[in-house]
PDB file of C-alpha atoms in Angstrom:
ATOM      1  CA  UNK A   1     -47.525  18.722  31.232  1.00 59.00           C
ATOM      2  CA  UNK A   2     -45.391  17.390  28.474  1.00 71.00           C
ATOM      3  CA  UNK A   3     -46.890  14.710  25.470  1.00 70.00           C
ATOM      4  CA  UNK A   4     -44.811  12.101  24.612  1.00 70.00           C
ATOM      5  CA  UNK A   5     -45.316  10.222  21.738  1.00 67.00           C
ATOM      6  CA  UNK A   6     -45.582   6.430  21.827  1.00 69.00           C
ATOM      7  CA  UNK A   7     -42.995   4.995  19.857  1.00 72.00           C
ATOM      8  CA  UNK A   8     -43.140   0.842  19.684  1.00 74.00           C
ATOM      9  CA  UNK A   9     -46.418   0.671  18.072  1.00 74.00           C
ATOM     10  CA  UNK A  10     -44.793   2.439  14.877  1.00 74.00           C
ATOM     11  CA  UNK A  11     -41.320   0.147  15.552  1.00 81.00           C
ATOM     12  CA  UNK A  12     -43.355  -3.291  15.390  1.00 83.00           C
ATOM     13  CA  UNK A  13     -45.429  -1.274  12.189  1.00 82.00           C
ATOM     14  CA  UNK A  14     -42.200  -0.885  10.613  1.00 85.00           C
ATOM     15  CA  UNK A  15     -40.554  -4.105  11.152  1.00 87.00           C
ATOM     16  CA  UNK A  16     -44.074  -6.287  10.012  1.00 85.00           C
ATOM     17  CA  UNK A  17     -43.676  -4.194   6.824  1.00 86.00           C
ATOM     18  CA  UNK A  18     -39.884  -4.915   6.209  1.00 85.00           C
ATOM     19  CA  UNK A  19     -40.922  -8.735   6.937  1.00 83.00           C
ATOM     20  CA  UNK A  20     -43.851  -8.511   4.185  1.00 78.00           C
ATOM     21  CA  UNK A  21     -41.623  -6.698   1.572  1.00 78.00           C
ATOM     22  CA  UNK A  22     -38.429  -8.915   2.230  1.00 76.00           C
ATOM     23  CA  UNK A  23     -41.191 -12.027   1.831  1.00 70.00           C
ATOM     24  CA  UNK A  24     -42.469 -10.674  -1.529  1.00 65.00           C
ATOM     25  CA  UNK A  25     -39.185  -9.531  -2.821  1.00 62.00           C
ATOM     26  CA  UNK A  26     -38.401 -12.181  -4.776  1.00 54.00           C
ATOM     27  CA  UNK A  27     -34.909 -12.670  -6.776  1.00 54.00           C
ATOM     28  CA  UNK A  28     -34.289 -16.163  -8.890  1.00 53.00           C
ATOM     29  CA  UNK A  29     -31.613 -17.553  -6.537  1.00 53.00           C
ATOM     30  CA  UNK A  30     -30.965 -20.075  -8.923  1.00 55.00           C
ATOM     31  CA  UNK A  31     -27.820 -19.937 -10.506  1.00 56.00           C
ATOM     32  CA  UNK A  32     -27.129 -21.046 -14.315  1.00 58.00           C
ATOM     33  CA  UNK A  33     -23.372 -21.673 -15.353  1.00 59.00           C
ATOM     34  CA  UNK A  34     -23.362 -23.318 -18.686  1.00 59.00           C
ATOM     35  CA  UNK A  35     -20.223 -25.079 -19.627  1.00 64.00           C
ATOM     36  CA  UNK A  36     -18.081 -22.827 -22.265  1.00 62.00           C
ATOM     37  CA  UNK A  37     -18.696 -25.541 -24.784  1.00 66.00           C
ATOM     38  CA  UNK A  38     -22.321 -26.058 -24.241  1.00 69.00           C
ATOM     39  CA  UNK A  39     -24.135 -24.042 -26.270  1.00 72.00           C
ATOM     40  CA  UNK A  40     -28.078 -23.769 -25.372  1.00 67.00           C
ATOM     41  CA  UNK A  41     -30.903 -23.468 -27.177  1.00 65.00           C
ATOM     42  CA  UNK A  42     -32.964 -19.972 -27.293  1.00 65.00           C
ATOM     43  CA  UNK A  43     -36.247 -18.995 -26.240  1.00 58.00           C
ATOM     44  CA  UNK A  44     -38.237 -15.985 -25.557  1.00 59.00           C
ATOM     45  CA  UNK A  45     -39.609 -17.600 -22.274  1.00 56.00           C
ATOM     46  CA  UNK A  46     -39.312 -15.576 -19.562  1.00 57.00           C
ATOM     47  CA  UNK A  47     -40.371 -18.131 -16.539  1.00 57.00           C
ATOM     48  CA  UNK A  48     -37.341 -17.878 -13.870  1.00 55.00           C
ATOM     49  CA  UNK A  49     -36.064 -21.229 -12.522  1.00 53.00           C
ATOM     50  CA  UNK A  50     -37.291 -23.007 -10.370  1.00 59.00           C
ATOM     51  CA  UNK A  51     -34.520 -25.188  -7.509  1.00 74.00           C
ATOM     52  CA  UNK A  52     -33.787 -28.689  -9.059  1.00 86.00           C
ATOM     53  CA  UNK A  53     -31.269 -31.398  -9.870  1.00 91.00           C
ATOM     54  CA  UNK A  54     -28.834 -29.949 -12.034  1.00 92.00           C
ATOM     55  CA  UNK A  55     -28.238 -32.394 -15.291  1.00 94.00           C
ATOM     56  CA  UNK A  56     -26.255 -31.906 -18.066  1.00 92.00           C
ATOM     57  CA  UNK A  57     -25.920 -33.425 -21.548  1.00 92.00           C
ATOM     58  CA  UNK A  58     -23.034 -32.029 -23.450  1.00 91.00           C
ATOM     59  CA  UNK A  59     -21.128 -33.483 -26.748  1.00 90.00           C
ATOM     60  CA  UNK A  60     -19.316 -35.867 -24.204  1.00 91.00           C
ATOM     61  CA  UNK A  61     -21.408 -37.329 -21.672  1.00 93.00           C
ATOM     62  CA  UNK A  62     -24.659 -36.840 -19.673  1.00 95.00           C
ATOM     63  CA  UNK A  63     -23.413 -35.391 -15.781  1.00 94.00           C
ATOM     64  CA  UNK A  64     -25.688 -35.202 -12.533  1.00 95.00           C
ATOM     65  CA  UNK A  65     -24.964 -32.502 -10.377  1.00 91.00           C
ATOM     66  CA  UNK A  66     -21.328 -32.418 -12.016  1.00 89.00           C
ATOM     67  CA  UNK A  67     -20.763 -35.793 -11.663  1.00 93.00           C
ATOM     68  CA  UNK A  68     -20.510 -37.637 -15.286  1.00 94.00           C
ATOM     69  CA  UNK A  69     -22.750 -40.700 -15.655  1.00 95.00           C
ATOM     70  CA  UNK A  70     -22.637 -41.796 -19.298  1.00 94.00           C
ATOM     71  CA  UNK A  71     -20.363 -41.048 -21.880  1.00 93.00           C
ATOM     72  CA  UNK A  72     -21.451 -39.406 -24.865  1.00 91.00           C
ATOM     73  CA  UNK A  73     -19.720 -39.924 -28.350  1.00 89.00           C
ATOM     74  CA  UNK A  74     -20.254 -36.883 -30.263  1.00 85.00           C
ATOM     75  CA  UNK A  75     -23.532 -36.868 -28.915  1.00 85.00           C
ATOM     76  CA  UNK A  76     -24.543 -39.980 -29.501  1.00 89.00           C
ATOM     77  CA  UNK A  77     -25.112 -42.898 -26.718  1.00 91.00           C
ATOM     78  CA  UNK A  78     -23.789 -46.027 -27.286  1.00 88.00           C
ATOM     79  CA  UNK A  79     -26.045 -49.654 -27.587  1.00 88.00           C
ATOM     80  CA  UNK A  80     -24.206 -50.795 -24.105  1.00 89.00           C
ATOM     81  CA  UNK A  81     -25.783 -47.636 -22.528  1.00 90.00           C
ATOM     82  CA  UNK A  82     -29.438 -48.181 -23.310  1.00 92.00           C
ATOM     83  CA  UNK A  83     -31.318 -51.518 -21.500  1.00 92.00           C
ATOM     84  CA  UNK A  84     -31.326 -54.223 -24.222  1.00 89.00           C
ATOM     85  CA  UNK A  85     -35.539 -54.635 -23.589  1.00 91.00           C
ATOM     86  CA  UNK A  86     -36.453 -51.205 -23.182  1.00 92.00           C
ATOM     87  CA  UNK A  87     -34.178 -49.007 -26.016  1.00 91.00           C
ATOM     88  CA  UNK A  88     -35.708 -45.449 -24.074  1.00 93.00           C
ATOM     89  CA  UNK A  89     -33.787 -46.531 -20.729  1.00 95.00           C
ATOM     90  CA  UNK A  90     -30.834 -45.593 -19.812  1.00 95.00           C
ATOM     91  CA  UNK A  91     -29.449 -47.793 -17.266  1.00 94.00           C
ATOM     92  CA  UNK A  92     -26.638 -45.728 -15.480  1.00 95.00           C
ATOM     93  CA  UNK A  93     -28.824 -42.417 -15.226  1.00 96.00           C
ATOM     94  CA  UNK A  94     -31.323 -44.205 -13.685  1.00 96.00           C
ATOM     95  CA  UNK A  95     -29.062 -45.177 -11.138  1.00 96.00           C
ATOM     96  CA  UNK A  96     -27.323 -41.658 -10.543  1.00 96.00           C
ATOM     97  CA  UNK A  97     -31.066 -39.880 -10.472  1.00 96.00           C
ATOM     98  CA  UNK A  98     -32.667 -42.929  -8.236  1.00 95.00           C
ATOM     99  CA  UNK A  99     -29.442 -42.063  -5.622  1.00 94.00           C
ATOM    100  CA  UNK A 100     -29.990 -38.483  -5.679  1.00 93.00           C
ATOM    101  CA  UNK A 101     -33.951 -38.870  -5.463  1.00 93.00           C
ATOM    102  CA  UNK A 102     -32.965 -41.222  -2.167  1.00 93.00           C
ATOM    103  CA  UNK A 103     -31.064 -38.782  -0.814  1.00 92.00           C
ATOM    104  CA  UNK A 104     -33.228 -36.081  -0.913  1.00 89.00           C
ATOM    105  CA  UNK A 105     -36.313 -38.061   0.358  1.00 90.00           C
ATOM    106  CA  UNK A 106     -34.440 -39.252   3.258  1.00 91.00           C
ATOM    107  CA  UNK A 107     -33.370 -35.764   4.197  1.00 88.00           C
ATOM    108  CA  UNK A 108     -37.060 -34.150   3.591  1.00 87.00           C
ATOM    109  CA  UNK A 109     -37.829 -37.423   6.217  1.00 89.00           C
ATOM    110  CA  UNK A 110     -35.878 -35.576   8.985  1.00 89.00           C
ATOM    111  CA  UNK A 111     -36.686 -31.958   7.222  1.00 86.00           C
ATOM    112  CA  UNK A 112     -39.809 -30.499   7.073  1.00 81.00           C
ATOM    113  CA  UNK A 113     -38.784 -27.676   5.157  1.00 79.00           C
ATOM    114  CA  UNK A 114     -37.508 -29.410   2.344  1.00 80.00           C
ATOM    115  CA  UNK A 115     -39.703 -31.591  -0.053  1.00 84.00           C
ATOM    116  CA  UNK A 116     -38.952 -33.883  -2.732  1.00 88.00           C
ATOM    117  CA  UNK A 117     -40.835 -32.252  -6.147  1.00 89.00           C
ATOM    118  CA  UNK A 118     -39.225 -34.533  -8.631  1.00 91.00           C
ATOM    119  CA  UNK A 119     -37.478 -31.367 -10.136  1.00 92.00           C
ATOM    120  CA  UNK A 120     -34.999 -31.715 -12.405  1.00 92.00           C
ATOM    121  CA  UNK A 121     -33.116 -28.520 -14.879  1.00 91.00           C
ATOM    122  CA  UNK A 122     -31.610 -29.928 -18.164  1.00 91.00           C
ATOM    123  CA  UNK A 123     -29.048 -27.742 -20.119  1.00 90.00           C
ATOM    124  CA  UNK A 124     -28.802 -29.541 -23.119  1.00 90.00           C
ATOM    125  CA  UNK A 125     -26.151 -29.002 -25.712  1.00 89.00           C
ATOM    126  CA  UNK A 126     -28.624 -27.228 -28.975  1.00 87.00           C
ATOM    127  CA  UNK A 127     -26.798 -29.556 -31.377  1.00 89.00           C
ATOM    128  CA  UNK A 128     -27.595 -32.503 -29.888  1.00 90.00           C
ATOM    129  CA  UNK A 129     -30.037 -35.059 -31.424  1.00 89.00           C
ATOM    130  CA  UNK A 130     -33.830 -35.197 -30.188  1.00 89.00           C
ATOM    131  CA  UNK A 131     -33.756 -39.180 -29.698  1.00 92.00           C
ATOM    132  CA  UNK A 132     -30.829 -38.454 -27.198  1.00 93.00           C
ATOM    133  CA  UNK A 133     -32.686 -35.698 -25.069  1.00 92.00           C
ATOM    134  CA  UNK A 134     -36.011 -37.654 -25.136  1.00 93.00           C
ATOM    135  CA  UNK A 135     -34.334 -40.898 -23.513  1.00 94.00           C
ATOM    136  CA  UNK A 136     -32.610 -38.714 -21.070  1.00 94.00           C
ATOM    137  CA  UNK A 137     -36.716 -37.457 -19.487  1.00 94.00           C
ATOM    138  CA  UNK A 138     -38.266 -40.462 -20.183  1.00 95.00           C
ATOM    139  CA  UNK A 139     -35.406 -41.986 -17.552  1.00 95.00           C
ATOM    140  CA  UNK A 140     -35.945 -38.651 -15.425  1.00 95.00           C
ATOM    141  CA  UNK A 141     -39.428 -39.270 -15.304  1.00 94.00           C
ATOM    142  CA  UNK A 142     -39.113 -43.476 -14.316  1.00 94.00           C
ATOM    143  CA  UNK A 143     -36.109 -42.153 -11.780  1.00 95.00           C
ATOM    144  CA  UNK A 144     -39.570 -39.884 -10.153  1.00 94.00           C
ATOM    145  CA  UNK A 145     -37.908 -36.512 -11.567  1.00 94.00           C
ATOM    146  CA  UNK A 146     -41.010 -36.054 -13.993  1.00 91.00           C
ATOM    147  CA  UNK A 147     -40.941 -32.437 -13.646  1.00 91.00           C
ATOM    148  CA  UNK A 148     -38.226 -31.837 -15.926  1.00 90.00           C
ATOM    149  CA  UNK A 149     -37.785 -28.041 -17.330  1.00 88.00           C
ATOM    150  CA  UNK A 150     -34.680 -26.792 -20.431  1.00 86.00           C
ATOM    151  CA  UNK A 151     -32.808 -24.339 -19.510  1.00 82.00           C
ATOM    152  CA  UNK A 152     -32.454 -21.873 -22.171  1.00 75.00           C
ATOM    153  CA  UNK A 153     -30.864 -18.541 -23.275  1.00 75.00           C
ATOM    154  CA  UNK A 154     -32.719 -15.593 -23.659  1.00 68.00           C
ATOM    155  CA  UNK A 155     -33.335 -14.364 -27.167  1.00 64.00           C
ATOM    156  CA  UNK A 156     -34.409 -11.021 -25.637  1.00 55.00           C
TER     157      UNK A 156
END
């Protein structure tokens, strides 16, 4: 009589461990594209980033998602873009980060995949002063993004 070997046990072996290594393969699918004339601070930190709203705050103006939101000049914001009782605030980011935290926490309603983490990634220009990138995450964080990480260059 001839033996034949059983086959589909080894098959579904095979294809459970393909699942589990494609699972625990993990790649940063977040992609960086810093503006030519941005120039970003460096760091030796090696965390990988993390999906969030993409904000921007360049020389001329602060953008969300690409979209620009207050003008900058050289840098600096103007007294008409900070609220006249709280100097911190600025008034037009809130409103461009409250939309886009809307948005997201209507579609996480209907999707159970997605969640809203209050996430947001900052490139910040490295010349730019302190007092400027402070008032932009203390409006993140009243706007619900209070998770707000710098995006960097590596320095190694």
């Amino acid at each position: 009589s001839t033996f034949k070997i059983q086959s589909t046990s080894m098959v579904d072996m095979f294809v459970i461990l393909l699942v589990f290594l494609l699972k625990s393969y993990s790649t940063s699918p977040i992609n960086i594209t810093p503006n030519e004339s941005l120039k970003l601070p460096s760091s030796t930190s090696s965390q990988q980033p993390t999906e969030a709203l993409k904000l921007v705050i360049s020389k001329t103006g602060i953008f969300v998602e690409d979209e620009k939101v207050v003008s900058l000049q050289e840098g600096d914001l103007s007294a008409t873009d900070v609220d006249a009782s709280d100097t911190q605030f600025i008034r037009s980011l809130f409103n461009a980060l409250d939309g886009a935290a809307k948005k997201t926490k209507a579609i996480a309603a209907i999707n159970n995949e997605l969640e809203f983490a209050g996430n947001v990634l900052v490139q910040a220009e490295r010349s730019l002063p302190y007092d400027v990138i402070r008032k932009v995450m203390y409006t993140s964080m009243m706007a619900g993004y209070a998770n707000v990480k710098l995006a960097v260059v590596s320095d190694h």
